[in-house]
Amino acid sequence: MRQRSVILPGPLPASAHTAIIMGASLGGPIELSSSLLSQLIEIERRGLHILLVIGKEADANGDIGAISRYAYVPDPVLASHLEPVWGSERILRGTGVTHADAHRVARTLPTPSSRKLSRRIYHWIRRRSP
Amino acid sequence: MLETDSAGLPQYYLAEAGEPQRAVESIDAELNATGADFTVDPLGISQMVAGSGPLRGRTLVHGIRRLRPGERLPSEGTHVTTRCSDDWYDVEPDTDDPAALREVLRETIRRTPPGRQLISLLSGGWDSRLLLALALEAGDGDRLRAYTTSSDTGTILEELVAAQVAQHVHIPHEITVARRDQFAEDLRFFAAAVDFQTSFHVWLVPIVRAIAERYGSPAPPLERPLVLDGLGGGLFIGGAFADAGSSSDVLGDRINSGAKYLDGPQRVLKEQVAHRMREHIRADMEPEVRKFLDHPHGHILTAFTTRTWPGIALAPHALMRQAADPITPFIAPEVIREGLRIHPSAHADDRLYAQILSEIDPVLAALPTAQEQVPWPRPHPRRITGIEAIRELRRLLLREPVCELVSPALLAAGPEEWRTLLGTTNGQHLIRGLATLSLWLETYEGRVSGFAPEEWTA
């Protein structure tokens, strides 16, 4: 089965739809390092989702929170607290904060526009146009 | 206190027919004055809703005007006369070499008042990067701090590239986030800051809030931070106003540029309203376009001279003034002059930026901008397409009398249709403009007269 979501920092297969960043309280990066920035730019150029897993409120703050498109917040109280800031459409709820939980939630996201079949065919044709 | 430019000259004035001209504090102060009686200017409204804002010194009302580039209001007492000195654009291109332009930029930055905190509005583009590099070269590193926020264009490349730049030059950098539930509040804050004359740059409000929070609001005059505002860079350094190379109708293209958000099928305004607005705007632009039609930098000069001073656009200059003092090096007269001395072909594709930067910071000169990497379709959901923004915008557009201008299909549409429309450049711009108009009419209800939808619908 093709890998649709990956945990950052880490390899980024061509089949990926979503890049997952674990919040700092869950062992993820504390800041935007130079290498993480380069990888995020590649992800953005490819039009993929960026999903931040938030264990504690502090995970949502700072530069990593500022550049994430969606937030997975297993704690329902924290999710309600963050909703006014992030907007209800960008907060994903669920249970569990393991990598497996994050991959499972990532599968519920819509296919990124850039990865839809019509757009991939369009890019394939453009790449082969003179 | 009069709203003034950096030289302390007033910016607003009353110009009633047959009356002596008089400098005034602000549009808001005049509209709120006892016995005030102003009527709306339909052309100013069309230009605000469908363009960047009222042009050629207009405001949304007759009688109150703003200065245009080249105009000055010598403030001798309260009675003033406008004096127009326009020899600064009487420059013919004679070089492709940006060396002299680089030097005047360096000199301009070196004149930045010392001792105050210096703020970079760092984006992923060239203008803020060049100003930052110049300030660092001038030895201002210890007092520099950079702020970035999302320009709500559906990508985070601006933030990511800005972070790359800040890391390279080792200055403190903060990415500020707009709260989704604060959209209505931000729109009101922005509209009031720019006297309701434009709807651009609402997205910058979070940075103003962050600056105010850090440095105090209002901070004492000598403690107010200085903001490096890249306004005008796209005109005099970059190629933002280069004519489309293959166009055979330069006159028509330039005239239409003031109404470009009305292009295409109309889904926001009633067809008749869009038609009237387009005709009003085009008729007003035509003499200005003809004035510079044969100049090698004609489009740039038209765009510049039809805007208002001190910031060309009313925002971000007026917005930033809520928390800081903006400085605008790219529209210093000597920078304009040297920018215009360079042939249009050398400005094309923004290539001058890298040439100027290569001597100051070769790494920044070679670092790709956000614009060079931007994906399509834009991957991130825009704040303005969020349900919180839709609720507020819909509320404002459904109000009388603005609803009389709006397409009945949009008035009846549900959130998903609004979301789709707000995801388009033209749709978003027109809806924001109408919302600003609605807020203006609400704020000054009973203080301005003569707003008649029939002006556009009849």
Coordinates of N, CA and C in Angstrom, one line a residue, chain A residues 32-34 37-38 40-41 44-50 62-63 65-70 81 83-90 113-114 119 123, chain B residues 154-157 159-161 163-164 167 173-182 372-381 385-388 419:
Chain A
L32 N 11.6 25.8 13.9 CA 11.8 25.5 12.4 C 13.3 25.6 12.2
S33 N 13.9 24.4 12.2 CA 15.4 24.3 11.9 C 15.6 24.5 10.4
S34 N 16.8 24.7 10.0 CA 17.1 25.0 8.6 C 16.7 23.8 7.8
L37 N 12.9 23.5 7.6 CA 12.4 24.6 6.7 C 12.5 24.1 5.2
S38 N 13.6 23.6 4.9 CA 13.8 23.1 3.5 C 12.8 22.1 3.1
L40 N 9.9 21.6 4.5 CA 8.5 22.2 4.5 C 8.3 23.0 3.2
I41 N 9.4 23.6 2.7 CA 9.2 24.3 1.4 C 8.9 23.3 0.3
E44 N 5.3 22.3 0.6 CA 4.4 23.3 0.2 C 4.4 23.4 -1.3
R45 N 5.6 23.3 -1.9 CA 5.6 23.3 -3.4 C 4.8 22.2 -4.0
R46 N 4.8 21.1 -3.3 CA 4.0 19.9 -3.8 C 2.6 20.0 -3.4
G47 N 2.2 21.0 -2.6 CA 0.8 21.2 -2.3 C 0.2 20.2 -1.3
L48 N 1.1 19.6 -0.4 CA 0.6 18.6 0.5 C 0.1 19.2 1.8
H49 N -0.7 18.4 2.5 CA -1.2 18.9 3.8 C -0.1 18.9 4.9
I50 N -0.2 19.8 5.8 CA 0.7 19.7 7.0 C -0.2 19.6 8.2
G62 N 4.0 29.4 18.5 CA 5.3 29.5 17.9 C 5.2 29.2 16.4
D63 N 6.3 29.2 15.7 CA 6.4 29.1 14.3 C 5.8 27.9 13.7
G65 N 3.3 26.0 14.8 CA 1.9 26.2 14.8 C 1.4 27.1 13.7
A66 N 2.2 28.2 13.5 CA 1.8 29.2 12.5 C 1.8 28.7 11.1
I67 N 2.6 27.7 10.8 CA 2.7 27.2 9.4 C 1.9 25.9 9.2
S68 N 1.2 25.4 10.2 CA 0.5 24.1 10.0 C -0.9 24.4 9.5
R69 N -1.3 23.5 8.6 CA -2.7 23.7 8.0 C -3.8 23.2 8.8
Y70 N -3.5 22.0 9.4 CA -4.5 21.3 10.3 C -3.9 21.0 11.6
H81 N -10.7 24.8 23.2 CA -10.0 26.0 23.5 C -9.3 26.6 22.3
E83 N -10.1 26.1 19.1 CA -11.0 26.3 17.9 C -11.2 27.7 17.5
P84 N -11.4 28.7 18.5 CA -11.6 30.1 18.1 C -10.3 30.6 17.3
V85 N -9.2 30.1 17.7 CA -7.9 30.6 17.0 C -7.7 30.0 15.7
W86 N -7.8 28.7 15.6 CA -7.6 28.0 14.4 C -8.7 27.9 13.4
G87 N -10.0 28.0 14.0 CA -11.1 27.8 13.1 C -11.6 26.4 13.2
S88 N -12.9 26.2 13.3 CA -13.4 24.8 13.5 C -13.0 23.9 12.4
E89 N -12.8 24.4 11.2 CA -12.6 23.6 10.0 C -11.1 23.0 10.0
R90 N -10.3 23.6 10.8 CA -8.9 23.1 10.8 C -8.5 22.3 12.0
S113 N -5.6 19.1 -3.3 CA -5.9 19.4 -4.7 C -4.8 19.0 -5.7
S114 N -3.6 19.2 -5.2 CA -2.4 19.0 -6.1 C -2.3 17.5 -6.4
R119 N -5.4 16.9 -11.6 CA -4.2 17.8 -11.5 C -2.9 17.0 -11.8
H123 N -0.3 18.1 -14.7 CA 1.1 18.3 -14.5 C 2.0 17.4 -15.4
Chain B
G154 N -3.3 31.6 0.5 CA -3.5 30.1 0.4 C -2.2 29.4 0.3
T155 N -1.1 30.0 0.7 CA 0.2 29.3 0.8 C 1.0 29.8 2.0
I156 N 1.8 29.0 2.5 CA 2.7 29.4 3.7 C 4.1 29.6 3.2
L157 N 4.3 29.7 1.9 CA 5.7 29.9 1.4 C 6.2 31.3 1.8
E159 N 5.8 32.7 4.7 CA 6.3 32.5 6.1 C 7.6 31.7 6.1
L160 N 7.6 30.6 5.2 CA 8.8 29.8 5.2 C 10.0 30.4 4.7
V161 N 9.8 31.2 3.6 CA 11.0 31.9 3.0 C 11.5 33.0 3.9
A163 N 11.3 33.0 7.1 CA 12.1 32.3 8.2 C 13.5 31.9 7.7
Q164 N 13.6 31.5 6.4 CA 14.9 31.2 5.9 C 15.8 32.5 5.9
Q167 N 16.8 33.4 9.4 CA 17.8 32.5 10.0 C 19.2 32.8 9.4
H173 N 12.9 36.7 14.8 CA 11.9 36.7 13.8 C 10.6 36.0 14.4
E174 N 9.5 36.6 14.2 CA 8.2 36.1 14.8 C 7.2 35.9 13.7
I175 N 6.6 34.8 13.6 CA 5.5 34.6 12.6 C 4.2 34.8 13.4
T176 N 3.5 35.8 13.2 CA 2.2 36.1 13.9 C 1.0 35.4 13.2
V177 N 0.1 35.0 14.0 CA -1.0 34.3 13.4 C -2.3 35.1 13.6
A178 N -3.1 35.1 12.6 CA -4.4 35.7 12.7 C -5.4 34.8 13.3
R179 N -6.1 35.2 14.3 CA -7.1 34.4 14.9 C -8.4 34.3 14.0
R180 N -8.9 33.1 13.8 CA -10.1 33.0 13.0 C -11.3 33.7 13.6
D181 N -11.4 33.8 14.9 CA -12.6 34.4 15.5 C -12.4 35.9 15.6
Q182 N -11.3 36.4 15.1 CA -11.1 37.9 15.2 C -11.2 38.5 13.9
E372 N 8.5 32.8 -6.5 CA 9.1 31.9 -7.5 C 8.7 30.4 -7.3
Q373 N 8.2 30.1 -6.1 CA 8.0 28.7 -5.8 C 6.5 28.4 -5.6
V374 N 5.7 29.4 -5.7 CA 4.3 29.2 -5.2 C 3.6 28.1 -6.0
P375 N 2.9 27.2 -5.3 CA 2.2 26.1 -6.0 C 0.9 26.5 -6.5
W376 N 0.4 25.7 -7.4 CA -1.0 25.9 -7.9 C -1.6 24.5 -8.0
P377 N -2.8 24.2 -7.5 CA -3.6 25.1 -6.7 C -2.9 25.5 -5.4
R378 N -3.3 26.6 -4.8 CA -2.8 27.0 -3.5 C -3.3 26.0 -2.4
P379 N -2.4 25.4 -1.7 CA -2.8 24.3 -0.8 C -3.6 24.7 0.5
H380 N -3.3 25.9 1.0 CA -3.8 26.2 2.4 C -5.2 26.9 2.3
P381 N -6.1 26.5 3.3 CA -7.3 27.2 3.3 C -7.1 28.6 3.8
T385 N -11.9 32.5 3.8 CA -12.9 31.5 3.3 C -13.4 30.7 4.5
G386 N -12.9 31.0 5.7 CA -13.4 30.3 6.9 C -14.8 30.7 7.3
I387 N -15.5 29.9 8.0 CA -16.9 30.2 8.3 C -17.1 31.5 9.1
E388 N -16.0 31.7 10.0 CA -16.1 32.9 10.8 C -16.1 34.2 9.9
R419 N -17.8 30.5 0.1 CA -16.4 30.0 0.3 C -15.7 29.9 -1.1

